[in-house]
């Protein structure tokens, strides 16, 4: 196993990786911005390195500073967590060029799967079912109109480089398509530096189901069952559970098997998630593969007893997979609620501030992943996720009751601070959710004015901006998706190589690095 791992992230995921390393006897280096200098991960790390100011583009997205910190501290590997540079193929390649192991898939696999159009083509060849629509990108509105006419409205126009709920527009009629097509391309160019789009049939009344996979560098792979992530606001997940409820066992088995087949077909290694939409007839449609640990990984850990972060580290070290498919047993039900510092009464606007009171829940089979504490200043510079409350029970009804009890116990208060806990408890009490008859339209239905009475399954807004309204432009997406900010662009340097890549041996542009050794 590695002697020392650098954790290139912040908040609860940095703390989660740190704890996994400590249990394996691996020393840790945590990089941090000036805004996070007194954070819990920094306090608990063996070493901490300041890599820049609060702005993430000059700190957590500063590839040169991160690699230089790893080299100076003698770290052998870099764990990116989720968000920031976790799915940046350029960053993974830079790590390899500097003798560092990137804890994740090979750069070429990440690059192929990051392009949604390429990923669709690869998964189609592997036999995975796709939503009706175009496999390749559509360079003209005329081609988009042909595809839309063939599959039928409503359709959704998606950016090939999109992620984190961004770069998608729902189109309900042929008259809307030209403007939506142009608007989505323009927005994708601004957000991702890539204006390519494709079109597929919009499945309004569907479930969002994903499969956790683990693969090693020796051709072995296992799936760890399903998760349901249908409770979303503007394509950002709020509540997740495992296994996916109210689906036939044959459906669960099929989606898990094809997910693993797809991951192995492209040489995937590490922990990843294959995402699907499941329609009313329980037909599965491939969405994407995420090349990182996900925010909702605790629910899979709770029903399998497998530490996913430790398995990531073993695979990255080169160890053959330590678990076989026959070893995987799914026990009970686990449900997770994200606690974001946002105000549901103000369109989920960020509500940061200092925490004067912070008492997470406890009790049997209750897990809280958080970096919060009394006196902690929730920064406006980053994503609003403060904690994840996950519970386990033998059945779904008991798990829902336990989660509601845990959320009722969670005491968070401070000047101006609001959380999403009240809204989450409203979801838990919703009859459709309790009966597992909900779809991705649930949250929009709950938020709609009473006199709107939208048809079931038809409540997604025409445009799908990320959650939280006025989140900082440089904050990572709330579900942990990688930012569309390639590593080679984050540290301008006059000595940059042709093509814009900055040599990592150059001193970080963010200012002097400070050290805190333990």
Short mmCIF file of C-alpha atoms in Angstrom, two decimals:
data_model
loop_
_atom_site.label_atom_id
_atom_site.label_comp_id
_atom_site.label_asym_id
_atom_site.label_seq_id
_atom_site.Cartn_x
_atom_site.Cartn_y
_atom_site.Cartn_z
CA UNK A 1 0.00 0.00 0.00
CA UNK A 2 1.05 3.62 -0.49
CA UNK A 3 3.01 5.30 2.29
CA UNK A 4 1.50 8.74 1.70
CA UNK A 5 -1.53 10.00 -0.25
CA UNK A 6 -2.34 13.60 -1.11
CA UNK A 7 -6.04 14.48 -0.88
CA UNK A 8 -6.90 17.07 -3.54
CA UNK A 9 -10.25 18.16 -2.17
CA UNK A 10 -12.02 19.75 0.77
CA UNK A 11 -14.99 19.35 3.09
CA UNK A 12 -16.63 16.07 4.00
CA UNK A 13 -15.10 14.06 1.13
CA UNK A 14 -11.57 15.12 2.12
CA UNK A 15 -12.34 13.95 5.64
CA UNK A 16 -13.82 10.69 4.32
CA UNK A 17 -10.69 9.89 2.30
CA UNK A 18 -8.44 10.89 5.20
CA UNK A 19 -10.17 8.43 7.51
CA UNK A 20 -9.93 5.61 4.98
CA UNK A 21 -6.20 6.27 4.62
CA UNK A 22 -5.67 6.36 8.37
CA UNK A 23 -7.34 2.97 8.82
CA UNK A 24 -4.96 1.56 6.20
CA UNK A 25 -1.92 3.06 7.92
CA UNK A 26 -1.37 5.55 5.09
CA UNK A 27 -0.14 9.06 5.94
CA UNK A 28 -2.08 11.95 4.44
CA UNK A 29 -1.42 15.36 2.92
CA UNK A 30 -4.39 17.70 2.62
CA UNK A 31 -4.15 20.67 0.27
CA UNK A 32 -6.34 23.65 1.09
CA UNK A 33 -7.22 27.20 0.17
CA UNK A 34 -6.76 30.11 2.54
CA UNK A 35 -10.50 29.96 3.28
CA UNK A 36 -10.14 26.38 4.55
CA UNK A 37 -6.99 26.89 6.64
CA UNK A 38 -8.76 25.94 9.87
CA UNK A 39 -11.03 23.25 8.47
CA UNK A 40 -11.40 19.84 10.06
CA UNK A 41 -9.54 17.95 7.29
CA UNK A 42 -6.62 20.35 7.68
CA UNK A 43 -6.63 19.87 11.45
CA UNK A 44 -6.59 16.08 11.19
CA UNK A 45 -4.15 15.61 8.31
CA UNK A 46 -0.58 14.50 8.89
CA UNK A 47 0.50 17.41 6.68
CA UNK A 48 -1.40 20.31 5.16
CA UNK A 49 -0.35 22.56 2.30
CA UNK A 50 -1.93 25.89 1.38
CA UNK A 51 -2.13 26.03 -2.40
CA UNK A 52 -3.92 29.32 -3.03
CA UNK A 53 -6.65 31.79 -2.10
CA UNK A 54 -10.34 31.05 -1.63
CA UNK A 55 -11.26 31.04 -5.33
CA UNK A 56 -11.22 27.39 -6.42
CA UNK A 57 -9.69 28.20 -9.81
CA UNK A 58 -6.62 29.40 -7.96
CA UNK A 59 -6.57 26.61 -5.37
CA UNK A 60 -8.55 23.37 -5.74
CA UNK A 61 -8.44 23.64 -9.54
CA UNK A 62 -4.78 24.68 -9.56
CA UNK A 63 -3.25 21.51 -11.00
CA UNK A 64 0.32 22.80 -10.89
CA UNK A 65 0.12 23.74 -7.22
CA UNK A 66 -1.43 20.38 -6.27
CA UNK A 67 1.21 18.36 -8.09
CA UNK A 68 4.00 20.49 -6.66
CA UNK A 69 2.60 19.95 -3.15
CA UNK A 70 2.58 16.19 -3.76
CA UNK A 71 6.15 16.21 -4.97
CA UNK A 72 7.45 18.33 -2.10
CA UNK A 73 5.72 16.22 0.56
CA UNK A 74 6.70 12.89 -0.96
CA UNK A 75 3.15 11.74 -1.66
CA UNK A 76 2.93 8.79 -4.01
CA UNK A 77 -0.69 9.12 -5.02
CA UNK A 78 -3.39 11.77 -5.40
CA UNK A 79 -6.98 11.08 -4.40
CA UNK A 80 -9.24 13.71 -6.04
CA UNK A 81 -12.49 12.93 -4.17
CA UNK A 82 -15.46 14.19 -6.20
CA UNK A 83 -15.88 17.50 -8.01
CA UNK A 84 -12.98 19.81 -8.80
CA UNK A 85 -10.37 17.78 -10.78
CA UNK A 86 -11.76 14.32 -10.04
CA UNK A 87 -12.82 13.63 -13.65
CA UNK A 88 -10.25 15.78 -15.43
CA UNK A 89 -8.28 13.56 -17.79
CA UNK A 90 -5.60 16.23 -18.25
CA UNK A 91 -4.98 16.33 -14.50
CA UNK A 92 -4.72 12.54 -14.33
CA UNK A 93 -2.21 12.63 -17.18
CA UNK A 94 -0.18 15.36 -15.49
CA UNK A 95 -0.06 13.24 -12.32
CA UNK A 96 1.26 10.27 -14.31
CA UNK A 97 3.88 12.42 -16.04
CA UNK A 98 5.16 13.46 -12.61
CA UNK A 99 5.34 9.96 -11.14
CA UNK A 100 2.11 10.22 -9.16
CA UNK A 101 -0.68 7.65 -9.10
CA UNK A 102 -4.06 9.21 -9.80
CA UNK A 103 -6.73 7.36 -7.83
CA UNK A 104 -9.16 6.83 -10.66
CA UNK A 105 -9.44 5.40 -14.17
CA UNK A 106 -6.69 5.88 -16.80
CA UNK A 107 -6.71 9.32 -18.45
CA UNK A 108 -7.77 7.95 -21.83
CA UNK A 109 -10.78 6.19 -20.30
CA UNK A 110 -11.78 9.35 -18.41
CA UNK A 111 -11.47 11.44 -21.57
CA UNK A 112 -13.67 9.07 -23.57
CA UNK A 113 -16.37 8.83 -20.90
CA UNK A 114 -16.35 12.58 -20.17
CA UNK A 115 -17.63 13.19 -23.70
CA UNK A 116 -21.28 12.19 -23.42
CA UNK A 117 -21.60 11.53 -27.14
CA UNK A 118 -18.50 9.30 -27.22
CA UNK A 119 -19.65 7.50 -24.09
CA UNK A 120 -23.04 6.80 -25.68
CA UNK A 121 -21.37 5.32 -28.76
CA UNK A 122 -19.06 3.14 -26.65
CA UNK A 123 -21.89 1.87 -24.47
CA UNK A 124 -24.08 1.22 -27.51
CA UNK A 125 -21.34 -0.99 -28.96
CA UNK A 126 -21.14 -2.79 -25.60
CA UNK A 127 -24.84 -3.59 -25.85
CA UNK A 128 -26.22 -1.07 -23.34
CA UNK A 129 -29.67 0.34 -24.18
CA UNK A 130 -29.78 4.06 -25.00
CA UNK A 131 -32.71 6.49 -24.96
CA UNK A 132 -34.02 7.01 -28.51
CA UNK A 133 -32.01 9.78 -30.14
CA UNK A 134 -28.69 10.58 -31.76
CA UNK A 135 -25.56 8.64 -30.88
CA UNK A 136 -23.28 11.25 -32.46
CA UNK A 137 -23.36 15.02 -31.96
CA UNK A 138 -25.49 17.16 -34.26
CA UNK A 139 -23.64 20.12 -35.82
CA UNK A 140 -26.71 21.72 -37.43
CA UNK A 141 -30.22 22.52 -36.28
CA UNK A 142 -31.53 20.71 -39.33
CA UNK A 143 -30.02 17.44 -38.14
CA UNK A 144 -31.42 18.07 -34.66
CA UNK A 145 -34.87 18.59 -36.17
CA UNK A 146 -34.62 15.31 -38.11
CA UNK A 147 -33.73 13.36 -34.97
CA UNK A 148 -36.46 15.04 -32.91
CA UNK A 149 -39.07 14.30 -35.57
CA UNK A 150 -37.99 10.67 -35.67
CA UNK A 151 -38.05 10.02 -31.88
CA UNK A 152 -41.00 12.31 -31.09
CA UNK A 153 -41.42 15.18 -28.65
CA UNK A 154 -40.62 16.05 -25.95
CA UNK A 155 -36.86 15.82 -26.52
CA UNK A 156 -33.89 17.06 -24.55
CA UNK A 157 -30.90 18.85 -26.08
CA UNK A 158 -27.72 17.92 -24.18
CA UNK A 159 -24.18 19.26 -24.25
CA UNK A 160 -21.65 16.55 -25.11
CA UNK A 161 -19.29 17.96 -22.47
CA UNK A 162 -22.02 18.65 -19.91
CA UNK A 163 -22.12 17.57 -16.30
CA UNK A 164 -23.45 18.46 -12.89
CA UNK A 165 -26.96 19.07 -14.23
CA UNK A 166 -25.77 21.76 -16.65
CA UNK A 167 -26.04 21.93 -20.41
CA UNK A 168 -29.54 20.50 -20.89
CA UNK A 169 -32.73 21.98 -22.34
CA UNK A 170 -36.10 20.24 -22.56
CA UNK A 171 -37.98 20.94 -25.80
CA UNK A 172 -41.71 20.13 -25.99
CA UNK A 173 -42.54 21.11 -29.57
CA UNK A 174 -40.93 21.50 -32.98
CA UNK A 175 -41.42 25.26 -32.83
CA UNK A 176 -39.23 25.51 -29.72
CA UNK A 177 -36.32 23.46 -31.06
CA UNK A 178 -34.31 25.99 -33.16
CA UNK A 179 -34.09 28.49 -30.31
CA UNK A 180 -33.39 25.81 -27.70
CA UNK A 181 -30.72 24.25 -29.91
CA UNK A 182 -28.92 27.58 -30.38
CA UNK A 183 -29.26 28.53 -26.72
CA UNK A 184 -27.90 25.19 -25.48
CA UNK A 185 -24.91 25.35 -27.82
CA UNK A 186 -24.10 28.87 -26.70
CA UNK A 187 -24.41 27.97 -23.03
CA UNK A 188 -22.26 24.86 -23.50
CA UNK A 189 -19.53 26.90 -25.16
CA UNK A 190 -19.46 29.31 -22.22
CA UNK A 191 -19.63 26.63 -19.52
CA UNK A 192 -17.47 23.90 -21.03
CA UNK A 193 -15.55 25.44 -23.94
CA UNK A 194 -17.31 22.92 -26.21
CA UNK A 195 -20.55 23.68 -28.05
CA UNK A 196 -21.32 20.18 -29.38
CA UNK A 197 -24.79 18.87 -28.54
CA UNK A 198 -26.93 15.82 -29.20
CA UNK A 199 -30.66 15.15 -28.96
CA UNK A 200 -32.56 12.31 -27.33
CA UNK A 201 -36.13 11.53 -26.35
CA UNK A 202 -37.01 13.16 -23.02
CA UNK A 203 -38.26 10.59 -20.53
CA UNK A 204 -40.42 12.78 -18.33
CA UNK A 205 -41.83 10.12 -16.03
CA UNK A 206 -38.77 8.02 -15.21
CA UNK A 207 -36.65 6.88 -12.32
CA UNK A 208 -32.95 7.71 -12.00
CA UNK A 209 -31.20 4.44 -11.14
CA UNK A 210 -27.44 3.94 -10.94
CA UNK A 211 -25.13 0.98 -10.42
CA UNK A 212 -21.93 1.06 -8.34
CA UNK A 213 -19.08 -0.83 -9.98
CA UNK A 214 -15.55 -1.72 -8.86
CA UNK A 215 -12.94 -2.74 -11.43
CA UNK A 216 -9.21 -3.40 -11.16
CA UNK A 217 -6.32 -3.23 -13.60
CA UNK A 218 -6.33 -7.00 -14.10
CA UNK A 219 -9.65 -7.30 -15.94
CA UNK A 220 -11.76 -8.08 -12.88
CA UNK A 221 -14.94 -6.27 -11.93
CA UNK A 222 -17.97 -6.48 -9.66
CA UNK A 223 -21.18 -4.54 -9.27
CA UNK A 224 -22.45 -3.62 -5.82
CA UNK A 225 -26.13 -3.30 -6.59
CA UNK A 226 -28.28 -0.31 -7.46
CA UNK A 227 -29.12 3.10 -6.02
CA UNK A 228 -32.17 5.23 -6.68
CA UNK A 229 -31.41 8.94 -7.07
CA UNK A 230 -34.75 10.12 -8.42
CA UNK A 231 -35.29 12.81 -5.77
CA UNK A 232 -33.63 15.67 -7.63
CA UNK A 233 -34.00 19.39 -7.99
CA UNK A 234 -32.95 20.60 -11.42
CA UNK A 235 -30.98 17.40 -12.01
CA UNK A 236 -29.15 17.66 -8.65
CA UNK A 237 -29.68 14.78 -6.23
CA UNK A 238 -31.16 15.40 -2.78
CA UNK A 239 -32.04 11.94 -1.39
CA UNK A 240 -30.54 8.62 -2.47
CA UNK A 241 -31.25 5.05 -1.44
CA UNK A 242 -29.96 1.54 -2.01
CA UNK A 243 -31.13 -0.73 -3.40
CA UNK A 244 -33.49 0.96 -5.87
CA UNK A 245 -37.02 0.27 -4.55
CA UNK A 246 -40.18 -1.06 -6.20
CA UNK A 247 -38.43 -2.55 -9.25
CA UNK A 248 -38.64 -6.20 -10.27
CA UNK A 249 -35.64 -8.29 -9.28
CA UNK A 250 -35.13 -9.15 -12.94
CA UNK A 251 -34.83 -5.42 -13.72
CA UNK A 252 -32.31 -4.88 -10.91
CA UNK A 253 -30.24 -7.86 -12.05
CA UNK A 254 -30.27 -6.78 -15.69
CA UNK A 255 -29.28 -3.17 -15.10
CA UNK A 256 -26.43 -4.25 -12.78
CA UNK A 257 -25.11 -6.79 -15.26
CA UNK A 258 -25.14 -4.44 -18.27
CA UNK A 259 -23.55 -1.67 -16.19
CA UNK A 260 -20.59 -3.86 -15.28
CA UNK A 261 -20.29 -5.07 -18.86
CA UNK A 262 -20.14 -1.49 -20.09
CA UNK A 263 -17.48 -0.48 -17.56
CA UNK A 264 -15.26 -3.46 -18.33
CA UNK A 265 -15.63 -2.94 -22.09
CA UNK A 266 -13.78 0.39 -21.94
CA UNK A 267 -11.04 -0.67 -19.49
CA UNK A 268 -12.52 1.16 -16.51
CA UNK A 269 -10.61 0.82 -13.22
CA UNK A 270 -11.48 1.96 -9.70
CA UNK A 271 -14.88 2.92 -8.29
CA UNK A 272 -17.43 4.25 -10.76
CA UNK A 273 -21.13 4.63 -11.28
CA UNK A 274 -23.14 3.75 -14.38
CA UNK A 275 -26.35 5.81 -14.52
CA UNK A 276 -29.66 4.93 -16.17
CA UNK A 277 -33.19 6.22 -16.59
CA UNK A 278 -35.81 3.54 -15.98
CA UNK A 279 -39.21 4.17 -17.54
CA UNK A 280 -42.67 3.03 -16.44
CA UNK A 281 -42.28 -0.28 -18.26
CA UNK A 282 -38.94 -0.78 -16.44
CA UNK A 283 -36.95 -0.36 -19.64
CA UNK A 284 -33.45 0.89 -18.82
CA UNK A 285 -31.75 3.68 -20.80
CA UNK A 286 -28.04 4.48 -20.36
CA UNK A 287 -27.18 8.04 -19.29
CA UNK A 288 -23.49 8.24 -18.38
CA UNK A 289 -20.60 6.76 -16.42
CA UNK A 290 -19.09 8.76 -13.56
CA UNK A 291 -15.39 8.12 -13.07
CA UNK A 292 -15.15 8.94 -9.35
CA UNK A 293 -16.48 8.22 -5.93
CA UNK A 294 -19.93 9.76 -5.61
CA UNK A 295 -21.56 11.78 -2.88
CA UNK A 296 -24.06 8.98 -2.26
CA UNK A 297 -21.53 6.16 -1.88
CA UNK A 298 -22.33 5.64 1.86
CA UNK A 299 -25.66 3.92 1.11
CA UNK A 300 -23.87 1.26 -0.93
CA UNK A 301 -21.29 0.82 1.82
CA UNK A 302 -24.07 0.37 4.37
CA UNK A 303 -25.85 -2.44 2.51
CA UNK A 304 -22.67 -4.26 1.38
CA UNK A 305 -20.19 -3.66 4.21
CA UNK A 306 -17.55 -2.72 1.62
CA UNK A 307 -15.41 0.41 2.13
CA UNK A 308 -15.40 1.90 -1.37
CA UNK A 309 -12.65 4.44 -0.70
CA UNK A 310 -10.30 1.79 0.66
CA UNK A 311 -11.05 -0.35 -2.39
CA UNK A 312 -10.20 2.63 -4.61
CA UNK A 313 -6.82 2.88 -2.92
CA UNK A 314 -6.10 -0.84 -3.23
CA UNK A 315 -6.99 -0.82 -6.94
CA UNK A 316 -4.86 2.29 -7.55
CA UNK A 317 -1.93 0.56 -5.83
CA UNK A 318 -2.26 -2.30 -8.29
CA UNK A 319 -3.82 -4.91 -6.02
CA UNK A 320 -6.22 -7.33 -7.74
CA UNK A 321 -9.82 -6.82 -6.70
CA UNK A 322 -10.29 -8.26 -3.23
CA UNK A 323 -13.97 -9.10 -3.68
CA UNK A 324 -15.70 -11.42 -6.15
CA UNK A 325 -19.25 -11.09 -7.36
CA UNK A 326 -20.25 -14.11 -5.31
CA UNK A 327 -18.97 -12.32 -2.18
CA UNK A 328 -21.33 -9.36 -2.62
CA UNK A 329 -24.38 -9.55 -0.38
CA UNK A 330 -27.00 -6.80 -0.26
CA UNK A 331 -28.49 -6.53 3.21
CA UNK A 332 -31.39 -4.26 4.14
CA UNK A 333 -32.07 -0.71 2.95
CA UNK A 334 -29.97 2.44 3.31
CA UNK A 335 -31.17 5.99 2.60
CA UNK A 336 -29.09 9.18 2.53
CA UNK A 337 -30.19 12.80 2.73
CA UNK A 338 -27.90 15.66 1.72
CA UNK A 339 -27.97 18.59 4.12
CA UNK A 340 -27.17 21.71 2.12
CA UNK A 341 -26.79 25.19 3.54
CA UNK A 342 -29.55 26.60 1.36
CA UNK A 343 -32.89 28.25 2.00
CA UNK A 344 -35.77 26.26 0.43
CA UNK A 345 -38.09 29.24 0.99
CA UNK A 346 -35.91 31.42 -1.25
CA UNK A 347 -35.58 29.08 -4.23
CA UNK A 348 -32.77 27.18 -2.46
CA UNK A 349 -30.48 30.21 -2.41
CA UNK A 350 -27.16 29.61 -0.60
CA UNK A 351 -27.39 30.59 3.09
CA UNK A 352 -23.81 30.43 4.43
CA UNK A 353 -22.63 31.72 7.78
CA UNK A 354 -21.02 30.76 11.07
CA UNK A 355 -22.47 27.75 12.88
CA UNK A 356 -23.32 28.77 16.43
CA UNK A 357 -25.03 25.43 17.03
CA UNK A 358 -24.13 22.17 15.35
CA UNK A 359 -25.33 18.89 16.79
CA UNK A 360 -25.57 16.02 14.26
CA UNK A 361 -27.90 13.14 15.01
CA UNK A 362 -26.80 9.80 16.37
CA UNK A 363 -28.43 6.56 17.36
CA UNK A 364 -28.42 3.03 15.95
CA UNK A 365 -27.52 2.51 12.30
CA UNK A 366 -27.15 6.25 11.70
CA UNK A 367 -24.11 7.64 9.86
CA UNK A 368 -23.27 11.33 9.45
CA UNK A 369 -20.50 12.42 7.09
CA UNK A 370 -19.69 16.08 7.77
CA UNK A 371 -16.87 18.55 8.18
CA UNK A 372 -19.04 20.95 10.20
CA UNK A 373 -18.57 21.87 13.85
CA UNK A 374 -19.55 24.63 16.27
CA UNK A 375 -17.83 27.82 15.15
CA UNK A 376 -17.30 26.58 11.58
CA UNK A 377 -17.75 29.29 8.95
CA UNK A 378 -19.61 27.88 5.95
CA UNK A 379 -17.84 29.57 3.08
CA UNK A 380 -19.75 31.24 0.24
CA UNK A 381 -16.95 30.23 -2.13
CA UNK A 382 -17.81 26.54 -2.45
CA UNK A 383 -20.66 24.10 -2.81
CA UNK A 384 -23.27 24.26 -0.06
CA UNK A 385 -23.11 20.60 1.04
CA UNK A 386 -22.59 20.55 4.81
CA UNK A 387 -23.45 16.99 5.79
CA UNK A 388 -24.87 13.69 4.62
CA UNK A 389 -27.16 11.75 6.95
CA UNK A 390 -27.45 8.07 6.04
CA UNK A 391 -29.37 5.38 7.87
CA UNK A 392 -29.77 1.61 7.57
CA UNK A 393 -32.73 -0.59 8.47
CA UNK A 394 -33.97 -4.06 7.55
CA UNK A 395 -36.71 -2.64 5.31
CA UNK A 396 -37.58 0.61 3.55
CA UNK A 397 -40.37 1.76 5.85
CA UNK A 398 -38.13 1.42 8.90
CA UNK A 399 -35.30 3.22 7.08
CA UNK A 400 -37.59 6.14 6.16
CA UNK A 401 -38.78 6.45 9.75
CA UNK A 402 -35.21 6.31 11.02
CA UNK A 403 -34.05 8.99 8.59
CA UNK A 404 -36.93 11.28 9.56
CA UNK A 405 -36.04 10.79 13.22
CA UNK A 406 -32.39 11.57 12.54
CA UNK A 407 -33.18 14.73 10.57
CA UNK A 408 -35.48 15.91 13.37
CA UNK A 409 -32.52 15.61 15.77
CA UNK A 410 -30.09 17.53 13.56
CA UNK A 411 -29.59 20.95 15.19
CA UNK A 412 -27.92 23.52 12.93
CA UNK A 413 -28.15 27.24 13.63
CA UNK A 414 -26.28 30.49 13.08
CA UNK A 415 -26.90 34.04 11.81
CA UNK A 416 -28.48 33.75 8.38
CA UNK A 417 -27.91 29.99 8.20
CA UNK A 418 -30.68 27.87 6.71
CA UNK A 419 -30.61 24.23 5.64
CA UNK A 420 -32.59 21.92 3.39
CA UNK A 421 -33.62 19.67 6.31
CA UNK A 422 -37.27 20.91 6.45
CA UNK A 423 -37.75 20.29 2.75
CA UNK A 424 -36.14 16.85 2.97
CA UNK A 425 -38.56 15.87 5.71
CA UNK A 426 -41.41 17.06 3.50
CA UNK A 427 -40.19 14.68 0.79
CA UNK A 428 -40.05 11.81 3.30
CA UNK A 429 -43.72 12.41 4.18
CA UNK A 430 -44.90 12.56 0.56
CA UNK A 431 -47.27 9.63 -0.16
CA UNK A 432 -45.78 8.92 -3.59
CA UNK A 433 -42.27 8.79 -2.17
CA UNK A 434 -43.35 6.63 0.78
CA UNK A 435 -44.88 4.18 -1.67
CA UNK A 436 -41.82 4.30 -3.98
CA UNK A 437 -43.99 5.54 -6.84
CA UNK A 438 -41.96 8.72 -7.29
CA UNK A 439 -40.00 9.79 -10.37
CA UNK A 440 -37.52 12.55 -11.15
CA UNK A 441 -40.53 14.92 -11.33
CA UNK A 442 -41.26 14.62 -7.58
CA UNK A 443 -39.41 17.69 -6.31
CA UNK A 444 -40.71 20.01 -9.01
CA UNK A 445 -44.23 18.82 -8.19
CA UNK A 446 -43.73 19.61 -4.50
CA UNK A 447 -42.35 23.06 -5.33
CA UNK A 448 -45.04 23.98 -7.86
CA UNK A 449 -47.69 26.53 -6.75
CA UNK A 450 -50.90 24.75 -5.70
CA UNK A 451 -52.94 26.23 -8.55
CA UNK A 452 -50.49 25.08 -11.21
CA UNK A 453 -51.47 21.39 -10.96
CA UNK A 454 -48.97 20.20 -13.58
CA UNK A 455 -49.53 16.79 -15.13
CA UNK A 456 -47.68 14.00 -13.39
CA UNK A 457 -44.20 13.49 -14.76
CA UNK A 458 -44.23 16.73 -16.74
CA UNK A 459 -42.81 19.22 -14.27
CA UNK A 460 -39.20 19.64 -15.33
CA UNK A 461 -38.38 23.27 -16.20
CA UNK A 462 -37.53 24.04 -19.80
CA UNK A 463 -34.06 25.08 -18.74
CA UNK A 464 -32.14 23.10 -16.14
CA UNK A 465 -29.71 25.33 -14.24
CA UNK A 466 -27.74 23.86 -11.32
CA UNK A 467 -29.27 23.79 -7.87
CA UNK A 468 -28.84 26.60 -5.39
CA UNK A 469 -29.59 29.52 -7.65
CA UNK A 470 -26.74 31.99 -7.19
CA UNK A 471 -23.98 29.50 -6.45
CA UNK A 472 -20.46 30.91 -6.98
CA UNK A 473 -19.31 30.55 -10.56
CA UNK A 474 -16.21 28.61 -9.49
CA UNK A 475 -17.93 26.29 -7.02
CA UNK A 476 -18.00 22.57 -7.85
CA UNK A 477 -21.35 21.17 -8.94
CA UNK A 478 -23.47 19.97 -6.05
CA UNK A 479 -23.54 16.32 -7.03
CA UNK A 480 -19.79 16.16 -7.26
CA UNK A 481 -19.47 16.23 -11.02
CA UNK A 482 -16.14 17.46 -12.30
CA UNK A 483 -15.97 21.08 -13.35
CA UNK A 484 -15.58 21.81 -17.02
CA UNK A 485 -12.27 23.47 -16.37
CA UNK A 486 -9.35 21.49 -17.83
CA UNK A 487 -6.25 21.24 -15.69
CA UNK A 488 -4.07 22.77 -18.34
CA UNK A 489 -6.01 26.05 -18.19
CA UNK A 490 -6.08 26.81 -14.50
CA UNK A 491 -2.55 28.14 -13.98
CA UNK A 492 -1.46 30.59 -16.65
CA UNK A 493 2.30 30.69 -16.95
CA UNK A 494 4.57 32.29 -19.58
CA UNK A 495 6.60 29.06 -19.65
CA UNK A 496 3.57 27.00 -20.69
CA UNK A 497 4.27 24.29 -23.22
CA UNK A 498 2.72 24.49 -26.68
CA UNK A 499 -0.99 23.85 -26.42
CA UNK A 500 -1.31 25.66 -23.13
CA UNK A 501 -0.19 23.01 -20.63
CA UNK A 502 1.69 24.53 -17.75
CA UNK A 503 4.80 22.63 -16.63
CA UNK A 504 4.10 21.42 -13.10
CA UNK A 505 7.66 22.09 -12.09
CA UNK A 506 6.84 25.78 -12.31
CA UNK A 507 6.08 27.53 -9.04
CA UNK A 508 2.32 27.80 -8.44
CA UNK A 509 0.92 31.09 -9.56
CA UNK A 510 -1.25 31.44 -6.47
CA UNK A 511 1.54 32.69 -4.24
CA UNK A 512 3.84 31.08 -1.68
CA UNK A 513 2.94 27.69 -0.35
CA UNK A 514 2.79 27.42 3.42
CA UNK A 515 3.31 24.23 5.37
CA UNK A 516 1.81 22.76 8.46
CA UNK A 517 3.50 19.56 9.48
CA UNK A 518 2.22 17.06 12.00
#
